[in-house]
PDB file of C-alpha atoms in Angstrom:
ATOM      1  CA  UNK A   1      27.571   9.972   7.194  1.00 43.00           C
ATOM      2  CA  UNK A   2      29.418   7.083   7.338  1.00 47.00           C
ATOM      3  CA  UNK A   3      28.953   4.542   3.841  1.00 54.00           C
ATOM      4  CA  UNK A   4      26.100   1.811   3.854  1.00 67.00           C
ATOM      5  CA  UNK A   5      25.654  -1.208   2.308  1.00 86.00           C
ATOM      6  CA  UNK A   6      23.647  -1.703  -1.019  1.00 88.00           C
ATOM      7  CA  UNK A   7      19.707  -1.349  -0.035  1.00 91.00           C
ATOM      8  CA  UNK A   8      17.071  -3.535  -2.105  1.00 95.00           C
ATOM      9  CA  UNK A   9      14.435  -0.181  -2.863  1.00 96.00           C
ATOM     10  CA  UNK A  10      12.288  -2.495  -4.539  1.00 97.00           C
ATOM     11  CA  UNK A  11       8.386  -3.515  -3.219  1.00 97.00           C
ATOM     12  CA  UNK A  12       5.908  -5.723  -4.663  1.00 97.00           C
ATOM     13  CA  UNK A  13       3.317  -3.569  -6.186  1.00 97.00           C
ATOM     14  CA  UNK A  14       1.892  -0.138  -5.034  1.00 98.00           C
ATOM     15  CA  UNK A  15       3.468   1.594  -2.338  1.00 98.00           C
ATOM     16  CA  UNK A  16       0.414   2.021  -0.083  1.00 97.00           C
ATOM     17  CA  UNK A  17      -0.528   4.733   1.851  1.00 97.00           C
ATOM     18  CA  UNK A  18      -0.161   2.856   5.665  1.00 97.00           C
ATOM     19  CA  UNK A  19       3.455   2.159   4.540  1.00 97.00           C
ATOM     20  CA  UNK A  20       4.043   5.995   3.591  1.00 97.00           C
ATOM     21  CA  UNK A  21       2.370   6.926   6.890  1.00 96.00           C
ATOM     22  CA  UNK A  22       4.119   4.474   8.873  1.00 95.00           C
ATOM     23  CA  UNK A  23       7.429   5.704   7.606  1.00 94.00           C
ATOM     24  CA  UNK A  24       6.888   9.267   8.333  1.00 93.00           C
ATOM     25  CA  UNK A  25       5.738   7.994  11.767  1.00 93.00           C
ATOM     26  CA  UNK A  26       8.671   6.284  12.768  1.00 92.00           C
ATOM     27  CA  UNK A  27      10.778   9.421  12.812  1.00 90.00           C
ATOM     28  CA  UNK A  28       8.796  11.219  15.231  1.00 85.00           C
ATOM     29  CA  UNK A  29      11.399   9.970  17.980  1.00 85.00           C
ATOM     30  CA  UNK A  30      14.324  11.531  16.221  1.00 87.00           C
ATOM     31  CA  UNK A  31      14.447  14.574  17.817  1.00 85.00           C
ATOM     32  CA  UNK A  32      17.543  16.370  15.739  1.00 90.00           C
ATOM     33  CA  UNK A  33      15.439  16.439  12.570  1.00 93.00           C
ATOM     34  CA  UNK A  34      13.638  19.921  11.631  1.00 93.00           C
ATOM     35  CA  UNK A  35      12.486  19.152   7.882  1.00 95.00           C
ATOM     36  CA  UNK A  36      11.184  16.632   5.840  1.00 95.00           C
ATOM     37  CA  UNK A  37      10.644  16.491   2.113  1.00 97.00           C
ATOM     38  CA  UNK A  38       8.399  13.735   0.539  1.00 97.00           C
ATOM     39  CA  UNK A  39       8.407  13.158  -2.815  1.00 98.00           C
ATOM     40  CA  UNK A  40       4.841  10.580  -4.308  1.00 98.00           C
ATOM     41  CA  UNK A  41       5.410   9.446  -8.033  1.00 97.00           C
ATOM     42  CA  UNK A  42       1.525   8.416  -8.876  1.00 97.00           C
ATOM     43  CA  UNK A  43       0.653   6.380 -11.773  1.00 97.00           C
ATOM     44  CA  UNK A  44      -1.337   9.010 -14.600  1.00 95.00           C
ATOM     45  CA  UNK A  45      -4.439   7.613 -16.608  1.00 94.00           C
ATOM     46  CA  UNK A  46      -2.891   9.461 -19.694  1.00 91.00           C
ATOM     47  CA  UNK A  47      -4.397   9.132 -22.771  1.00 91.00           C
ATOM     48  CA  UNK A  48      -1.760   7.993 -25.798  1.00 86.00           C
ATOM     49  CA  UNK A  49      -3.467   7.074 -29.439  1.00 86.00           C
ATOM     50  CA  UNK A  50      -7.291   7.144 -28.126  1.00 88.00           C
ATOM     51  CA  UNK A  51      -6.422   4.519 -25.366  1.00 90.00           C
ATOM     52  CA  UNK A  52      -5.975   5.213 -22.045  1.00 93.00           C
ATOM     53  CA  UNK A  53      -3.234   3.682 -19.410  1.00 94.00           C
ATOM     54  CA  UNK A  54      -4.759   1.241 -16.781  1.00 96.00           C
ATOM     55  CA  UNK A  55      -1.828   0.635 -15.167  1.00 96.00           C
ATOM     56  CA  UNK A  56       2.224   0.833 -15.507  1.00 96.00           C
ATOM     57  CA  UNK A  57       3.988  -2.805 -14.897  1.00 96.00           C
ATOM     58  CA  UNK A  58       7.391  -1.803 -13.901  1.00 97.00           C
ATOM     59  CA  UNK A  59      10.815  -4.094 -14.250  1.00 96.00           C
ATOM     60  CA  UNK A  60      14.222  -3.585 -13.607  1.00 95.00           C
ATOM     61  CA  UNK A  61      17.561  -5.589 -13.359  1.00 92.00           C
ATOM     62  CA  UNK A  62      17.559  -5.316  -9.626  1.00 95.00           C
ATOM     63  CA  UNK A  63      21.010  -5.743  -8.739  1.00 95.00           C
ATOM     64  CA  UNK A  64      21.817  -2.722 -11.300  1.00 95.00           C
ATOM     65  CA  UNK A  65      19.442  -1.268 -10.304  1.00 96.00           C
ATOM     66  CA  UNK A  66      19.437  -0.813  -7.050  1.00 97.00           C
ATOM     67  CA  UNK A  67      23.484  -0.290  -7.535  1.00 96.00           C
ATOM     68  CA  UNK A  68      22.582   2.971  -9.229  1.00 97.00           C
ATOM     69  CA  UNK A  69      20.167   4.376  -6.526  1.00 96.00           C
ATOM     70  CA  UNK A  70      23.033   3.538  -3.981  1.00 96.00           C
ATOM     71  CA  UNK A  71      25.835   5.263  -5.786  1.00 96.00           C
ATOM     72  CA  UNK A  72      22.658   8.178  -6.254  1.00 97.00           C
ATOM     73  CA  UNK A  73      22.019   7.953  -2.335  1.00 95.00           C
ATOM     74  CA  UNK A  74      25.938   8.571  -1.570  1.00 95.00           C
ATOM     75  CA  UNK A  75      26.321  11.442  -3.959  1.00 96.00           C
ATOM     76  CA  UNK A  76      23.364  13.099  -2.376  1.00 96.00           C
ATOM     77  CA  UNK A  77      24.624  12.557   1.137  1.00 96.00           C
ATOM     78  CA  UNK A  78      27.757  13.558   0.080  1.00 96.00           C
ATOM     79  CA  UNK A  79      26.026  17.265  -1.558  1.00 96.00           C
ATOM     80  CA  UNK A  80      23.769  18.051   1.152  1.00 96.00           C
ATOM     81  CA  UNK A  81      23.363  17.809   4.744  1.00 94.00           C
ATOM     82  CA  UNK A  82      20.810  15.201   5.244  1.00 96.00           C
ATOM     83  CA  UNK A  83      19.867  13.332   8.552  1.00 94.00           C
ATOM     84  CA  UNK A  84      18.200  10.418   6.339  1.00 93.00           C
ATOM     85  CA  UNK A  85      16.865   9.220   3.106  1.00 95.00           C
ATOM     86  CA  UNK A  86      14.576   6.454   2.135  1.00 96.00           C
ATOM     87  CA  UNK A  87      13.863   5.501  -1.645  1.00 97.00           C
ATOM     88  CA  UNK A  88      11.380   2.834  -2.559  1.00 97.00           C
ATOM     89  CA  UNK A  89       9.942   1.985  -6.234  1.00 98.00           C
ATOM     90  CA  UNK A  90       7.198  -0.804  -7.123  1.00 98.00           C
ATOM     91  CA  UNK A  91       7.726  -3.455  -9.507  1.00 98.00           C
ATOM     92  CA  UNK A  92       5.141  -5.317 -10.861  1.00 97.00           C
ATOM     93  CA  UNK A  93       1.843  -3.997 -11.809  1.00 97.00           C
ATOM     94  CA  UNK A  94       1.089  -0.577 -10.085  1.00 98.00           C
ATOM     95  CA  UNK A  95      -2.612   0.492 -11.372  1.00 97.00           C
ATOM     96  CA  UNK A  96      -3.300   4.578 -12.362  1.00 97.00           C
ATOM     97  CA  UNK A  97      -3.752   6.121  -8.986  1.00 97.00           C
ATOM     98  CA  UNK A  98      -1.638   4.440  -7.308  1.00 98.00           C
ATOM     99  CA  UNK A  99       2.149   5.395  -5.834  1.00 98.00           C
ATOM    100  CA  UNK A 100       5.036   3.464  -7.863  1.00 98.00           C
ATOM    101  CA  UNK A 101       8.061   5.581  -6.162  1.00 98.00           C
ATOM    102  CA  UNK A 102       8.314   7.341  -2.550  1.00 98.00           C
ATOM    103  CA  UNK A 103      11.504   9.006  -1.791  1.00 97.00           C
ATOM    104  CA  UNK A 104      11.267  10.527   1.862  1.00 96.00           C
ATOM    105  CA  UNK A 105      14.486  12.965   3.032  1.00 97.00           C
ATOM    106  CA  UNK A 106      14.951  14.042   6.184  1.00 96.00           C
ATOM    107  CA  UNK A 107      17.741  16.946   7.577  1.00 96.00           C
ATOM    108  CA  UNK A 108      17.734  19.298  10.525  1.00 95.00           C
ATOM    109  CA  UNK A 109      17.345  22.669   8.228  1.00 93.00           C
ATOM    110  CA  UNK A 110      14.137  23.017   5.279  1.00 94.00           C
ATOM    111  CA  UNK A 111      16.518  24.178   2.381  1.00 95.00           C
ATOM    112  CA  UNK A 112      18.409  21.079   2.437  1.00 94.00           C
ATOM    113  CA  UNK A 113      15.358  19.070   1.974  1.00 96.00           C
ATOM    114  CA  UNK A 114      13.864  20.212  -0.541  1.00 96.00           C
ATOM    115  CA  UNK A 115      17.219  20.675  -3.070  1.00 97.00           C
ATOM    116  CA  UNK A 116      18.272  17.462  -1.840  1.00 97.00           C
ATOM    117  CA  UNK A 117      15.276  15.688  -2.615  1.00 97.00           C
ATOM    118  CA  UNK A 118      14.537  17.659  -6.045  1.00 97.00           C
ATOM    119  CA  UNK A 119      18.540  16.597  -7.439  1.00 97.00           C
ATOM    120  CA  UNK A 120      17.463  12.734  -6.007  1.00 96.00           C
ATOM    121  CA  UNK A 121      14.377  12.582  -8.062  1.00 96.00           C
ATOM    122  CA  UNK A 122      16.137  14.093 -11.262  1.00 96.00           C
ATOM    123  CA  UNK A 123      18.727  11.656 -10.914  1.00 96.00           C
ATOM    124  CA  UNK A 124      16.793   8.617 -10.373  1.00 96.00           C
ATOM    125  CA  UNK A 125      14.038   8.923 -13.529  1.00 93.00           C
ATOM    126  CA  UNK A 126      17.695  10.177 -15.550  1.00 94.00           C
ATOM    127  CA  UNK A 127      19.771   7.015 -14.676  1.00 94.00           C
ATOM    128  CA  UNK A 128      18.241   4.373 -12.972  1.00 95.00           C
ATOM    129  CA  UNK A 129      17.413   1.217 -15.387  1.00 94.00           C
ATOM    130  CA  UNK A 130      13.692   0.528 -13.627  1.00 95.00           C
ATOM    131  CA  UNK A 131      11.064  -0.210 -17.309  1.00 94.00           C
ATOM    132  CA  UNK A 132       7.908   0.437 -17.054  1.00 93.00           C
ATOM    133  CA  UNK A 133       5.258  -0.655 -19.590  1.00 94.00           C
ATOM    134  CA  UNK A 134       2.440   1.098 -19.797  1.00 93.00           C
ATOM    135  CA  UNK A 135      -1.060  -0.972 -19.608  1.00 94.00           C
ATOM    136  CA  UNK A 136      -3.603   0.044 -21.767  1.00 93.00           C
ATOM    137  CA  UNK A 137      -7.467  -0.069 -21.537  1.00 86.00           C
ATOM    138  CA  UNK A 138      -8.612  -3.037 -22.877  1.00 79.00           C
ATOM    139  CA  UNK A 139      -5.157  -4.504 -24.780  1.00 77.00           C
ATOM    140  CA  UNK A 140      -1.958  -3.508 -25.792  1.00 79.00           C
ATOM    141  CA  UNK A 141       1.141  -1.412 -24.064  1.00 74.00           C
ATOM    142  CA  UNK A 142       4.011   0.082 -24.947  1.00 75.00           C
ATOM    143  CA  UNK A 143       7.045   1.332 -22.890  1.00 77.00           C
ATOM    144  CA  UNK A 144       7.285   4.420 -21.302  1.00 74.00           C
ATOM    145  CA  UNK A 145       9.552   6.727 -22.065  1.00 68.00           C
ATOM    146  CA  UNK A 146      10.724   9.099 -19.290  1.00 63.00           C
ATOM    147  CA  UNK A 147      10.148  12.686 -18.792  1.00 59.00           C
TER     148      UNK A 147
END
């Protein structure tokens, strides 16, 4: 796979389900691919102090950012046999319900799928700089810390 430049991952808002669909559409015409492995980060009403999240608004220093899932991209390439990859994350507000990351991996064999795509998820809530501050019923937030 030969290097590629820096992607922007980031959309405005919630990842909707057309643009999830139309992704995994647009690879019906290549042919080499046998597996797919989709991984849907959904925004949790959890409960923290007797309130309850509304919502996550999530920021980042793009350029870093989106620096960090490239060099996180190329070391997965470089690990496992993948056809593709495509990582997207929200900023903004994304409310409970509602998809904040979709990371979509694509290879001609099942087993490289799904440990490729577990080791790109564990790598991107470990070291990308993306915030997000929870919303809170009513008033108040505080950041999230992740798991």
């Amino acid at each position: 796979m030969e290097k590629e430049k820096v992607k922007n991952v980031f959309v405005q808002g919630a990842i909707t389900p057309e643009f999830i669909a139309n992704s995994i559409a647009k690879h019906q015409s290549k042919t080499q691919i046998g597996a797919h492995d989709i991984f849907l980060g959904q925004v949790r009403a959890d409960k923290i102090d007797g309130k309850t999240v509304m919502g996550i608004e999530y920021s980042a220093y793009e350029d870093m950012a989106n620096l960090k899932f490239h060099e996180i991209r190329e070391a997965t390439f470089e690990q496992y046999d993948l056809s593709c990859m495509h990582i997207y994350h929200s900023l903004g507000v994304v409310k409970t319900g509602e998809i904040c990351l979709f990371v979509f991996v694509s290879s001609p064999h099942r087993k490289e799928v799904f440990e490729a795509l577990h080791y790109l998820v564990e790598e991107i809530k470990k070291s990308v700089p993306v915030f997000g501050k929870e919303l809170f019923e009513g008033d108040g937030y505080q950041w999230k810390v992740n798991k």
